[in-house]
Coordinates of N, CA, C and O in Angstrom, one line a residue:
M287 N 60.1 -58.9 -54.6 CA 58.9 -58.4 -55.5 C 57.6 -59.5 -54.9 O 58.0 -60.8 -55.4
S288 N 56.5 -59.0 -55.8 CA 55.4 -60.3 -55.9 C 55.5 -60.7 -57.1 O 56.1 -60.4 -58.0
R289 N 55.3 -61.8 -57.3 CA 54.9 -62.7 -58.7 C 53.4 -62.5 -58.8 O 52.3 -62.6 -58.0
H290 N 53.6 -62.5 -60.4 CA 52.5 -62.4 -60.6 C 52.1 -64.2 -61.5 O 52.2 -64.4 -62.0
Y291 N 50.4 -63.8 -61.0 CA 49.9 -65.3 -61.8 C 48.8 -64.8 -62.4 O 48.2 -64.0 -62.8
C292 N 48.9 -66.4 -63.6 CA 47.8 -66.5 -64.5 C 46.3 -66.5 -64.0 O 45.9 -67.3 -62.5
P293 N 45.6 -66.0 -63.7 CA 43.7 -65.7 -63.5 C 43.5 -66.6 -63.8 O 42.5 -67.6 -63.1
H294 N 44.2 -67.7 -65.0 CA 43.1 -69.0 -64.8 C 43.7 -70.3 -64.7 O 43.2 -70.8 -63.9
C295 N 45.1 -70.8 -64.4 CA 45.1 -71.1 -64.3 C 46.0 -71.5 -62.5 O 46.3 -72.8 -61.9
R296 N 46.6 -70.0 -62.9 CA 46.8 -70.1 -61.3 C 48.3 -69.9 -61.2 O 48.6 -70.4 -59.8
Y297 N 48.7 -70.4 -61.5 CA 50.1 -70.8 -62.5 C 51.3 -69.2 -62.5 O 50.6 -68.1 -63.1
P298 N 51.9 -69.0 -61.9 CA 53.0 -68.0 -61.7 C 53.4 -67.7 -63.5 O 53.2 -68.8 -64.4
L299 N 52.9 -66.1 -64.1 CA 53.0 -66.0 -65.2 C 54.0 -66.8 -66.3 O 54.2 -67.2 -67.1
T300 N 55.6 -66.5 -65.4 CA 56.4 -67.4 -66.3 C 56.4 -69.2 -66.3 O 57.2 -70.0 -67.1
A301 N 55.2 -69.4 -65.2 CA 55.0 -71.4 -65.5 C 53.8 -71.5 -66.3 O 52.8 -72.4 -65.6
C302 N 53.2 -70.4 -67.1 CA 51.5 -70.6 -67.3 C 51.1 -71.8 -67.6 O 52.3 -72.1 -68.6
L303 N 50.4 -72.8 -67.7 CA 49.9 -73.6 -68.5 C 49.0 -74.0 -69.0 O 48.5 -75.1 -69.8
C304 N 48.1 -72.9 -69.1 CA 47.1 -72.7 -70.3 C 47.6 -73.0 -72.0 O 46.2 -74.2 -72.3
A305 N 48.7 -73.1 -72.2 CA 48.4 -73.1 -73.3 C 48.4 -74.7 -73.5 O 48.4 -75.9 -74.5
H306 N 48.7 -75.3 -72.6 CA 48.9 -76.9 -72.3 C 47.6 -77.8 -72.0 O 48.0 -79.0 -72.0
V307 N 46.6 -76.9 -71.2 CA 45.8 -77.5 -70.8 C 44.5 -77.5 -71.9 O 44.5 -77.0 -72.7
K308 N 44.4 -79.5 -72.4 CA 43.1 -79.1 -73.0 C 42.0 -80.4 -72.2 O 42.6 -81.4 -72.0
P309 N 41.1 -79.4 -71.7 CA 40.0 -80.2 -70.7 C 38.9 -81.5 -71.8 O 39.2 -81.1 -72.2
I310 N 39.2 -82.5 -70.7 CA 38.3 -83.7 -70.7 C 37.1 -84.1 -70.0 O 37.2 -83.5 -68.7
Q311 N 36.6 -84.9 -70.8 CA 35.2 -85.2 -69.4 C 35.2 -86.8 -69.0 O 34.1 -87.1 -70.0
P312 N 36.3 -86.9 -68.3 CA 35.8 -89.1 -68.5 C 34.0 -89.0 -67.4 O 33.7 -87.8 -66.8
Q313 N 33.3 -90.1 -67.9 CA 32.0 -90.4 -67.2 C 32.2 -90.8 -65.8 O 31.8 -90.4 -64.7
T314 N 34.0 -91.1 -65.8 CA 33.7 -92.0 -64.2 C 33.8 -90.5 -63.4 O 34.8 -89.5 -63.7
Q315 N 34.1 -90.0 -62.0 CA 33.7 -89.1 -61.4 C 35.3 -89.4 -60.4 O 36.1 -90.4 -59.4
L316 N 36.2 -88.3 -60.4 CA 37.3 -88.0 -59.4 C 37.0 -87.8 -58.2 O 36.6 -86.5 -58.7
V317 N 37.7 -88.4 -57.0 CA 37.7 -87.4 -56.1 C 38.5 -87.7 -54.9 O 39.1 -88.4 -54.5
I318 N 39.4 -86.5 -54.9 CA 41.1 -86.7 -54.3 C 40.2 -85.9 -53.0 O 40.6 -85.1 -52.3
L319 N 41.3 -87.3 -51.8 CA 41.7 -87.2 -50.5 C 42.7 -86.3 -50.1 O 43.9 -87.6 -50.1
Q320 N 42.9 -85.0 -50.3 CA 44.5 -84.3 -49.9 C 44.8 -83.9 -48.9 O 43.7 -83.2 -47.7
H321 N 46.2 -84.2 -48.7 CA 46.8 -84.4 -47.4 C 47.7 -82.9 -47.3 O 47.1 -82.0 -48.4
P322 N 47.1 -81.8 -46.8 CA 47.1 -80.2 -46.2 C 48.4 -80.3 -46.8 O 48.6 -79.2 -47.1
S323 N 49.6 -81.0 -46.4 CA 50.4 -80.7 -46.7 C 50.6 -80.5 -47.8 O 51.7 -79.6 -48.5
E324 N 49.8 -80.6 -48.9 CA 50.6 -80.7 -50.5 C 49.4 -79.6 -51.2 O 49.6 -79.2 -52.4
V325 N 48.9 -79.1 -50.6 CA 47.7 -77.9 -50.9 C 48.6 -76.8 -52.1 O 48.5 -76.3 -53.1
E326 N 50.0 -76.6 -51.1 CA 50.4 -75.0 -51.8 C 51.7 -75.7 -52.5 O 52.9 -74.5 -52.4
H327 N 52.0 -77.5 -52.1 CA 52.9 -77.2 -53.0 C 53.2 -77.5 -54.5 O 52.1 -77.8 -55.2
K328 N 54.0 -76.8 -54.4 CA 54.8 -76.2 -56.0 C 54.9 -77.6 -57.1 O 54.5 -77.2 -58.0
K329 N 54.9 -78.5 -56.8 CA 55.0 -80.0 -57.7 C 53.7 -80.5 -57.9 O 53.2 -81.1 -58.3
N330 N 52.9 -80.0 -56.8 CA 51.6 -81.1 -56.7 C 50.6 -81.4 -58.0 O 50.0 -80.7 -58.6
S331 N 50.6 -82.3 -58.2 CA 50.2 -82.8 -59.4 C 48.4 -82.5 -59.6 O 47.8 -82.4 -60.6
V332 N 47.6 -82.9 -58.3 CA 46.7 -82.5 -58.4 C 45.8 -81.2 -58.5 O 45.0 -81.0 -59.3
K333 N 46.5 -80.2 -59.2 CA 46.4 -78.6 -59.8 C 46.0 -79.2 -60.7 O 45.5 -78.4 -61.5
V334 N 47.1 -79.6 -62.1 CA 47.1 -80.0 -63.6 C 46.3 -80.9 -63.6 O 45.5 -80.3 -64.0
L335 N 45.8 -82.0 -62.7 CA 44.5 -83.0 -63.1 C 43.1 -82.0 -62.8 O 42.3 -82.1 -63.6
S336 N 43.0 -81.1 -61.6 CA 41.5 -80.2 -61.5 C 41.6 -79.2 -62.9 O 40.4 -79.0 -63.3
L337 N 42.7 -78.6 -63.8 CA 42.9 -78.2 -64.7 C 42.5 -79.0 -65.6 O 41.1 -78.0 -66.3
V338 N 42.6 -79.8 -66.3 CA 42.3 -81.0 -67.3 C 40.9 -81.8 -67.2 O 40.3 -81.6 -68.0
I339 N 40.6 -82.2 -65.4 CA 39.6 -82.7 -65.7 C 38.7 -81.7 -64.5 O 38.5 -81.4 -63.7
P340 N 38.0 -80.5 -64.5 CA 37.7 -79.5 -63.9 C 36.8 -80.0 -63.2 O 36.3 -79.3 -62.1
N341 N 35.3 -81.1 -63.3 CA 34.5 -81.6 -62.3 C 35.3 -82.6 -61.0 O 34.3 -83.2 -60.3
T342 N 36.8 -82.5 -61.4 CA 37.9 -83.0 -60.4 C 37.3 -82.6 -58.5 O 37.4 -81.3 -58.8
Q343 N 36.7 -83.5 -58.3 CA 36.6 -82.8 -56.1 C 37.5 -83.1 -55.4 O 38.2 -84.4 -55.8
V344 N 38.2 -82.2 -55.2 CA 38.9 -82.4 -53.9 C 38.6 -81.7 -52.4 O 38.1 -80.7 -52.6
Y345 N 39.1 -83.0 -51.7 CA 38.7 -82.2 -50.5 C 40.2 -83.1 -49.3 O 40.6 -83.5 -49.4
V346 N 40.5 -81.5 -48.5 CA 41.2 -81.2 -47.8 C 41.4 -81.4 -47.0 O 40.3 -81.2 -46.2
G347 N 41.9 -82.8 -45.7 CA 41.8 -82.9 -44.7 C 42.7 -84.3 -44.1 O 43.5 -84.8 -45.0
E348 N 42.7 -84.8 -43.1 CA 43.2 -85.7 -42.7 C 42.5 -86.9 -41.8 O 42.6 -87.9 -41.4
T349 N 41.5 -86.4 -40.9 CA 40.6 -87.0 -39.5 C 39.2 -87.3 -40.7 O 39.1 -86.4 -42.0
E350 N 39.1 -87.8 -39.7 CA 37.0 -88.4 -40.5 C 36.2 -86.7 -40.2 O 35.6 -86.9 -41.0
A351 N 36.7 -86.2 -39.6 CA 35.5 -85.0 -39.1 C 36.2 -84.5 -40.5 O 35.1 -82.8 -41.1
D352 N 37.0 -84.2 -41.0 CA 37.5 -83.3 -42.4 C 37.0 -83.6 -43.5 O 36.3 -83.1 -44.1
F353 N 36.5 -84.8 -43.2 CA 35.9 -85.5 -44.6 C 34.3 -86.4 -44.1 O 33.7 -87.0 -44.9
A354 N 33.7 -85.6 -43.4 CA 32.2 -85.8 -42.6 C 31.9 -86.2 -44.5 O 30.4 -86.3 -44.2
L355 N 31.4 -84.6 -44.5 CA 30.6 -84.4 -46.0 C 31.0 -84.8 -47.0 O 29.9 -85.5 -47.7
L356 N 32.3 -85.0 -46.9 CA 32.6 -86.3 -48.1 C 31.7 -87.7 -47.9 O 31.2 -88.2 -49.1
R357 N 31.6 -87.8 -46.7 CA 30.5 -89.3 -46.5 C 29.9 -89.4 -47.1 O 28.8 -90.2 -47.3
E358 N 28.7 -88.2 -46.6 CA 27.5 -88.0 -46.2 C 27.3 -88.2 -48.4 O 26.0 -88.6 -49.0
Q359 N 27.7 -87.0 -48.9 CA 28.0 -87.3 -50.2 C 27.6 -88.7 -51.3 O 27.3 -89.4 -52.1
L360 N 28.7 -89.4 -50.5 CA 29.5 -90.3 -51.0 C 27.9 -92.0 -51.2 O 27.6 -92.1 -51.6
M361 N 26.8 -91.6 -49.9 CA 26.4 -92.2 -49.1 C 25.3 -92.0 -49.7 O 24.2 -93.0 -50.6
D362 N 24.9 -90.7 -50.7 CA 23.9 -90.2 -51.3 C 23.9 -90.2 -52.8 O 23.1 -90.2 -53.6
C363 N 25.3 -90.6 -53.2 CA 25.5 -90.5 -54.8 C 25.0 -91.4 -55.7 O 24.5 -90.8 -56.8
G364 N 24.7 -93.0 -55.2 CA 23.7 -93.8 -55.7 C 24.6 -94.6 -57.2 O 23.7 -95.5 -57.9
C365 N 26.4 -94.5 -57.1 CA 26.8 -95.0 -58.1 C 27.9 -95.4 -56.8 O 28.0 -95.9 -55.9
P366 N 28.6 -96.7 -57.5 CA 29.6 -97.3 -56.7 C 31.3 -96.6 -56.3 O 30.9 -95.6 -57.3
V367 N 31.5 -96.5 -55.5 CA 32.7 -96.1 -54.7 C 33.6 -96.9 -54.3 O 33.4 -98.0 -54.2
Y368 N 35.1 -96.4 -55.1 CA 36.3 -97.3 -54.9 C 37.3 -96.3 -54.7 O 37.2 -95.8 -55.1
L369 N 38.2 -97.2 -53.6 CA 39.1 -96.7 -53.4 C 40.7 -96.9 -54.0 O 40.8 -98.3 -54.2
V370 N 41.3 -96.1 -54.8 CA 41.9 -96.9 -55.4 C 43.6 -96.1 -54.4 O 44.1 -95.4 -53.8
Y371 N 43.8 -97.8 -54.1 CA 45.3 -97.7 -53.3 C 45.5 -99.2 -52.9 O 44.8 -100.2 -53.2
P372 N 46.9 -99.7 -53.1 CA 47.6 -101.0 -52.9 C 47.3 -101.1 -52.0 O 48.1 -101.1 -50.8
S373 N 46.6 -103.2 -51.9 CA 46.5 -103.7 -50.7 C 46.0 -105.4 -50.8 O 46.5 -105.7 -52.4
E374 N 46.6 -105.7 -49.5 CA 46.4 -107.0 -49.4 C 44.4 -107.5 -50.5 O 44.5 -108.8 -51.0
Q375 N 43.8 -106.4 -49.9 CA 42.5 -106.9 -50.5 C 42.2 -106.3 -51.7 O 41.2 -106.2 -52.2
S376 N 43.1 -105.0 -52.5 CA 42.6 -104.7 -53.5 C 42.9 -105.6 -54.5 O 43.7 -106.2 -54.6
V377 N 42.3 -105.0 -55.7 CA 41.9 -105.9 -57.1 C 42.7 -105.0 -58.1 O 42.1 -104.0 -58.3
S378 N 43.5 -105.8 -59.5 CA 44.0 -104.8 -60.4 C 42.9 -104.7 -61.5 O 41.8 -105.0 -61.5
V379 N 42.9 -102.7 -61.6 CA 41.2 -102.6 -62.5 C 41.4 -103.3 -63.8 O 40.8 -102.9 -64.5
E380 N 42.5 -103.5 -64.4 CA 42.7 -104.5 -65.5 C 42.2 -105.9 -65.3 O 41.6 -106.5 -66.5
Q381 N 41.6 -106.2 -64.7 CA 41.6 -107.6 -64.5 C 40.1 -108.0 -64.4 O 39.7 -108.8 -63.7
Q382 N 39.6 -106.2 -64.5 CA 37.9 -106.7 -63.9 C 37.3 -105.2 -64.7 O 37.3 -104.6 -65.0
R383 N 36.2 -105.8 -64.6 CA 35.4 -105.0 -65.3 C 34.4 -103.8 -64.5 O 33.3 -104.2 -63.4
L384 N 34.6 -102.4 -64.1 CA 34.1 -101.7 -63.1 C 32.8 -100.7 -64.5 O 33.8 -100.6 -65.2
N385 N 32.0 -100.6 -64.3 CA 30.8 -99.9 -64.3 C 31.9 -98.2 -64.4 O 32.3 -98.1 -63.5
T386 N 31.8 -97.3 -65.7 CA 32.1 -96.4 -66.0 C 31.2 -95.5 -65.2 O 32.1 -93.7 -64.4
D387 N 30.4 -95.3 -64.9 CA 29.9 -94.7 -64.0 C 29.9 -94.9 -62.5 O 28.9 -95.4 -61.6
C388 N 31.0 -94.5 -61.4 CA 31.8 -94.9 -60.5 C 32.2 -93.5 -60.2 O 32.5 -92.6 -61.1
V389 N 32.5 -94.2 -59.1 CA 33.8 -92.9 -58.0 C 34.5 -93.6 -57.3 O 34.6 -94.4 -57.1
L390 N 35.8 -92.6 -58.1 CA 37.2 -93.3 -58.0 C 37.6 -92.3 -56.1 O 37.6 -91.1 -56.5
L391 N 38.3 -93.2 -55.6 CA 38.8 -92.1 -54.5 C 40.5 -92.2 -54.6 O 40.9 -93.4 -54.3
L392 N 41.3 -91.7 -54.7 CA 42.0 -91.3 -54.8 C 43.3 -89.9 -53.8 O 42.3 -89.4 -53.3
V393 N 44.0 -91.2 -52.6 CA 44.3 -89.7 -51.7 C 45.9 -89.3 -52.0 O 46.8 -89.9 -52.6
D394 N 45.7 -88.5 -51.7 CA 47.3 -87.7 -52.2 C 48.0 -87.0 -51.1 O 47.6 -85.8 -50.5
G395 N 49.4 -87.8 -51.4 CA 50.4 -87.2 -50.6 C 51.0 -88.0 -50.1 O 51.0 -89.2 -51.3
T396 N 52.5 -88.0 -49.6 CA 53.2 -89.1 -49.9 C 53.0 -90.3 -49.4 O 51.9 -90.2 -47.9
W397 N 53.3 -91.3 -49.4 CA 53.1 -92.9 -48.8 C 52.9 -92.7 -47.1 O 51.7 -93.7 -47.3
R398 N 53.7 -91.8 -46.7 CA 53.9 -92.1 -45.0 C 52.6 -91.2 -44.6 O 51.8 -91.2 -44.0
K399 N 52.3 -90.2 -45.1 CA 50.8 -89.0 -45.3 C 49.8 -89.8 -45.8 O 48.8 -89.7 -45.0
A400 N 49.7 -90.5 -46.5 CA 48.3 -91.0 -47.5 C 48.4 -92.4 -46.2 O 46.7 -92.3 -46.1
F401 N 49.0 -93.1 -46.0 CA 49.0 -93.9 -45.1 C 48.0 -93.8 -43.8 O 46.9 -94.4 -43.2
K402 N 48.0 -92.4 -43.5 CA 48.1 -92.1 -42.2 C 46.6 -91.8 -42.3 O 46.1 -92.2 -41.6
I403 N 46.0 -90.8 -43.5 CA 44.7 -90.3 -43.8 C 44.0 -92.0 -43.5 O 42.9 -91.9 -43.7
L404 N 44.7 -93.2 -43.9 CA 43.6 -94.9 -44.1 C 43.6 -94.7 -43.1 O 42.4 -95.4 -43.0
Q405 N 44.9 -94.4 -42.0 CA 44.1 -95.3 -40.6 C 43.6 -94.4 -39.8 O 42.6 -94.6 -38.8
L406 N 43.8 -92.6 -40.0 CA 42.2 -92.1 -38.8 C 41.0 -91.9 -39.8 O 40.2 -91.4 -39.2
N407 N 40.8 -92.8 -40.8 CA 39.6 -92.9 -41.5 C 39.9 -94.4 -42.0 O 39.4 -94.8 -43.4
P408 N 39.0 -94.8 -41.0 CA 38.7 -96.4 -41.0 C 37.4 -96.6 -42.1 O 37.2 -97.4 -42.4
W409 N 36.7 -95.7 -42.1 CA 35.4 -95.8 -42.9 C 35.8 -96.2 -44.8 O 35.4 -97.1 -45.4
L410 N 36.9 -96.3 -44.9 CA 38.0 -96.5 -46.1 C 38.1 -97.5 -46.9 O 38.1 -98.3 -48.0
A411 N 38.6 -98.4 -45.4 CA 38.6 -99.6 -45.5 C 37.3 -100.4 -46.2 O 37.8 -101.4 -46.2
Q412 N 36.4 -100.0 -45.4 CA 35.2 -100.7 -46.4 C 34.7 -100.9 -47.0 O 33.8 -101.4 -47.9
L413 N 35.6 -99.6 -48.1 CA 35.8 -99.9 -49.2 C 36.2 -100.7 -50.2 O 37.2 -101.1 -50.0
P414 N 35.5 -101.0 -51.6 CA 36.2 -101.9 -52.5 C 37.8 -101.1 -53.1 O 37.3 -99.9 -53.6
A415 N 38.1 -101.7 -52.9 CA 39.9 -101.4 -53.6 C 40.1 -101.8 -54.9 O 40.1 -103.1 -54.9
V416 N 40.8 -100.6 -55.6 CA 41.5 -101.5 -56.7 C 42.9 -101.1 -56.5 O 43.4 -99.5 -56.2
H417 N 43.4 -101.3 -57.9 CA 44.9 -100.6 -57.9 C 45.5 -101.1 -59.3 O 44.8 -101.9 -60.0
L418 N 46.1 -100.4 -60.0 CA 46.6 -100.9 -61.0 C 47.7 -102.1 -61.2 O 48.6 -102.2 -60.4
A419 N 48.2 -102.5 -62.3 CA 48.8 -103.8 -62.5 C 50.4 -102.9 -62.2 O 50.4 -101.5 -62.9
E420 N 51.3 -103.2 -62.5 CA 52.2 -103.2 -62.4 C 52.9 -102.7 -63.7 O 52.3 -103.5 -64.7
G421 N 53.8 -102.2 -64.1 CA 54.4 -102.1 -65.4 C 54.7 -100.2 -65.6 O 54.8 -100.0 -66.7
Y422 N 53.7 -99.8 -64.7 CA 53.8 -98.4 -65.2 C 54.9 -97.1 -64.7 O 55.1 -97.5 -63.5
A423 N 55.4 -96.5 -65.4 CA 56.7 -95.7 -65.0 C 56.7 -94.4 -64.8 O 55.0 -93.8 -65.6
S424 N 56.7 -93.5 -64.1 CA 56.4 -92.6 -63.7 C 57.1 -91.2 -64.2 O 58.2 -92.0 -64.8
R425 N 56.4 -90.6 -64.7 CA 57.3 -89.8 -65.3 C 57.9 -88.6 -64.4 O 58.2 -87.2 -65.0
Y426 N 57.2 -88.7 -63.5 CA 57.4 -87.2 -61.9 C 58.8 -87.5 -62.0 O 58.7 -87.5 -60.6
K427 N 59.5 -86.8 -63.0 CA 61.3 -87.0 -62.2 C 61.9 -85.7 -61.8 O 62.8 -85.6 -60.7
I428 N 61.0 -84.5 -61.3 CA 61.2 -83.6 -60.1 C 60.6 -83.3 -59.0 O 61.1 -82.7 -57.7
R429 N 60.1 -85.0 -58.5 CA 60.0 -85.6 -56.9 C 60.0 -87.1 -56.9 O 59.6 -87.9 -57.9
K430 N 60.4 -87.2 -55.6 CA 61.6 -88.5 -55.1 C 59.8 -89.0 -54.4 O 59.4 -88.7 -54.1
S431 N 60.4 -90.5 -54.7 CA 59.4 -91.1 -53.4 C 60.1 -91.9 -53.0 O 61.2 -92.9 -53.4
S432 N 59.8 -92.7 -51.9 CA 60.5 -94.2 -51.2 C 60.3 -95.2 -52.5 O 60.5 -96.3 -51.6
R433 N 59.5 -95.0 -52.8 CA 58.9 -97.0 -53.7 C 58.8 -96.4 -55.2 O 58.5 -95.3 -55.6
S434 N 59.9 -97.4 -55.5 CA 60.0 -97.8 -57.5 C 58.4 -97.6 -58.0 O 58.8 -97.1 -59.1
D435 N 57.6 -98.1 -57.3 CA 56.3 -98.3 -58.2 C 55.0 -97.2 -58.3 O 54.4 -96.8 -58.1
S436 N 55.7 -95.8 -57.4 CA 55.2 -94.8 -57.5 C 54.4 -94.0 -58.3 O 55.8 -93.8 -59.2
L437 N 53.2 -93.7 -58.8 CA 53.1 -92.9 -59.5 C 52.5 -91.4 -59.4 O 51.8 -91.5 -57.7
S438 N 52.6 -90.1 -59.3 CA 51.3 -88.9 -59.1 C 50.1 -89.2 -58.7 O 49.9 -90.4 -59.8
T439 N 49.5 -88.6 -58.3 CA 48.2 -88.5 -58.2 C 47.4 -88.4 -59.9 O 46.5 -89.6 -59.7
L440 N 48.2 -87.5 -60.5 CA 47.8 -87.1 -61.8 C 47.5 -88.7 -62.4 O 46.9 -89.2 -63.4
E441 N 49.0 -89.0 -62.6 CA 49.2 -90.2 -63.1 C 48.5 -92.0 -63.1 O 47.7 -92.0 -64.1
A442 N 48.1 -91.4 -61.9 CA 47.5 -93.1 -61.2 C 45.6 -92.3 -61.8 O 45.2 -93.3 -62.2
S443 N 45.6 -91.3 -61.8 CA 44.0 -91.0 -62.2 C 43.8 -91.3 -63.8 O 43.3 -92.2 -64.3
A444 N 44.7 -91.0 -64.3 CA 44.8 -90.9 -66.0 C 44.8 -92.5 -66.5 O 44.2 -92.9 -67.3
Y445 N 45.5 -93.5 -65.5 CA 45.8 -94.6 -65.9 C 44.1 -95.4 -65.6 O 43.9 -96.6 -66.1
M446 N 44.1 -95.2 -64.0 CA 42.7 -96.0 -64.0 C 41.3 -95.5 -64.5 O 41.3 -96.7 -65.4
L447 N 41.4 -94.0 -65.1 CA 40.6 -93.7 -66.1 C 40.8 -94.8 -67.7 O 39.7 -95.2 -68.5
K448 N 42.2 -94.4 -68.1 CA 41.9 -95.1 -69.4 C 41.8 -96.9 -69.6 O 41.2 -97.4 -70.3
A449 N 41.4 -97.4 -68.2 CA 41.1 -99.0 -67.7 C 39.9 -99.1 -67.6 O 39.4 -99.8 -67.9
L450 N 39.2 -98.3 -67.1 CA 37.4 -97.9 -67.0 C 37.4 -97.6 -68.5 O 35.9 -97.8 -68.8
E451 N 37.8 -96.5 -68.9 CA 37.5 -96.0 -70.6 C 38.2 -96.3 -71.4 O 39.2 -95.1 -72.1
P452 N 38.5 -97.4 -71.6 CA 39.6 -97.4 -73.5 C 38.9 -96.3 -74.2 O 40.2 -95.7 -74.8
D453 N 38.3 -96.5 -74.3 CA 37.6 -95.1 -75.2 C 38.0 -93.8 -75.2 O 38.6 -92.8 -76.2
L454 N 38.6 -93.1 -74.1 CA 38.6 -92.1 -73.8 C 40.3 -91.7 -74.1 O 41.1 -92.5 -73.4
D455 N 40.7 -90.5 -74.4 CA 41.9 -90.1 -74.4 C 42.0 -89.5 -73.4 O 41.9 -88.1 -73.1
V456 N 43.4 -90.4 -72.4 CA 44.1 -89.3 -71.3 C 45.4 -88.2 -71.7 O 46.0 -88.1 -70.9
S457 N 45.2 -88.3 -73.0 CA 46.9 -88.0 -73.1 C 46.8 -86.1 -73.0 O 48.0 -85.8 -72.6
P458 N 45.7 -85.7 -72.8 CA 46.0 -84.3 -72.2 C 45.6 -83.7 -70.7 O 46.9 -83.0 -70.6
L459 N 46.0 -85.3 -70.2 CA 46.2 -84.9 -68.8 C 47.8 -85.4 -68.3 O 48.2 -84.4 -67.7
L460 N 48.2 -86.5 -69.7 CA 49.8 -86.5 -69.5 C 50.4 -85.6 -70.6 O 51.5 -85.1 -69.7
N461 N 50.3 -84.9 -71.1 CA 50.5 -83.4 -71.7 C 50.9 -82.3 -71.0 O 51.8 -82.0 -70.7
A462 N 49.9 -82.2 -69.9 CA 49.8 -81.3 -69.0 C 50.5 -81.6 -68.4 O 51.7 -80.2 -67.9
F463 N 50.8 -82.9 -67.6 CA 51.6 -83.1 -66.1 C 52.9 -82.5 -67.2 O 53.9 -81.8 -65.9
D464 N 53.2 -83.3 -68.3 CA 54.7 -83.4 -68.8 C 55.2 -81.9 -69.0 O 56.3 -81.2 -68.7
A465 N 53.7 -81.0 -69.4 CA 54.4 -79.4 -69.6 C 54.7 -78.8 -68.5 O 55.9 -77.9 -67.9
M466 N 53.9 -79.3 -66.9 CA 54.6 -78.5 -65.9 C 55.6 -78.8 -64.9 O 56.4 -78.4 -64.7
V467 N 56.0 -80.2 -65.7 CA 57.0 -80.7 -65.2 C 58.2 -80.1 -65.6 O 59.5 -79.3 -64.8
E468 N 58.0 -80.4 -67.2 CA 59.3 -79.4 -67.5 C 59.8 -77.7 -67.6 O 60.6 -77.4 -67.2
L469 N 58.3 -77.0 -66.9 CA 58.8 -75.9 -66.5 C 58.7 -75.3 -65.2 O 59.9 -74.4 -64.9
R470 N 59.0 -76.5 -64.3 CA 59.4 -76.7 -62.9 C 60.7 -76.2 -63.4 O 62.3 -76.3 -62.2
I471 N 61.3 -77.8 -63.9 CA 63.0 -77.8 -64.2 C 63.7 -76.7 -64.5 O 64.9 -76.3 -64.6
R472 N 62.4 -76.2 -66.1 CA 63.5 -74.5 -66.5 C 63.6 -73.5 -65.4 O 64.4 -73.0 -65.8
A473 N 62.8 -74.3 -64.5 CA 63.2 -72.7 -63.4 C 64.5 -73.2 -62.1 O 64.3 -72.1 -61.4
M474 N 64.6 -74.1 -62.6 CA 66.2 -74.5 -61.5 C 67.2 -74.1 -61.9 O 67.5 -73.4 -63.2
P475 N 67.7 -74.1 -60.7 CA 69.6 -72.8 -61.3 C 69.8 -74.0 -62.4 O 69.8 -75.2 -62.1
L476 N 70.6 -74.0 -63.1 CA 71.4 -74.7 -63.8 C 72.0 -75.7 -63.2 O 71.8 -76.8 -64.2
E477 N 72.9 -75.7 -62.4 CA 73.5 -77.0 -62.0 C 72.5 -77.9 -61.4 O 72.5 -79.4 -62.2
V478 N 71.5 -77.4 -60.7 CA 70.1 -78.2 -60.4 C 69.3 -79.0 -61.5 O 68.9 -80.0 -61.9
R479 N 69.0 -78.1 -62.6 CA 68.4 -78.6 -63.8 C 69.5 -79.8 -64.9 O 68.4 -80.9 -64.7
L480 N 70.2 -79.5 -64.7 CA 71.1 -80.3 -65.4 C 71.1 -82.0 -64.6 O 71.2 -83.4 -65.5
R481 N 71.1 -81.8 -63.2 CA 70.8 -83.3 -63.0 C 69.5 -83.9 -63.2 O 69.6 -85.3 -63.5
Y482 N 67.7 -83.1 -63.3 CA 67.2 -83.6 -63.5 C 67.0 -83.8 -65.0 O 66.4 -85.2 -65.0
Q483 N 67.5 -83.3 -65.2 CA 67.4 -83.9 -67.3 C 68.8 -84.9 -67.9 O 68.0 -85.2 -68.7
Y484 N 69.1 -85.1 -67.2 CA 70.5 -86.0 -67.6 C 70.1 -87.0 -66.6 O 70.9 -88.4 -66.4
G485 N 69.6 -87.1 -65.4 CA 69.7 -88.2 -64.3 C 70.8 -88.2 -63.5 O 71.0 -89.2 -62.9
E486 N 71.6 -87.7 -63.4 CA 72.1 -87.4 -62.3 C 72.3 -87.8 -60.8 O 71.2 -87.0 -60.8

């Protein structure tokens, strides 16, 4: 049988997120470089991010050619552009004052795939890079990561926006994300669901 999807949030009707989505409008522009393997991933946080912040721009690709149009737009946007990625050159967003009228570039994919995008796009290394300070715990219990400090793209966006715009209420992002995670857990077989709920 074919699954029926909500025409608004595009999730299956049994996992509709509409009741949990409260759109917000930050001053900061979010641009997501999404690895192709993430597009149809059922646990993809960018889908939820785009529902809560509708003007989020998502570019799917891996190579320089894939992001050629984006590069042109960034060159003409007239505001600062920052790459959100921890590295030896990046600085903590909490320790410096950034103009809220800026563009944050986030790479969406596993650590390995995100690193590959960076390697294939040397122009990204020319951008000033920022990262979050330590101490943020992920709520993304339905996806495992090779790193203990991993945050979903939505979580990283929420905490980055809060650092840049202290008066912005980012709880709608985290609430919708929590709802998506909970609905995914509920859809699991009982024995699998118990492992996630009780951390076994």
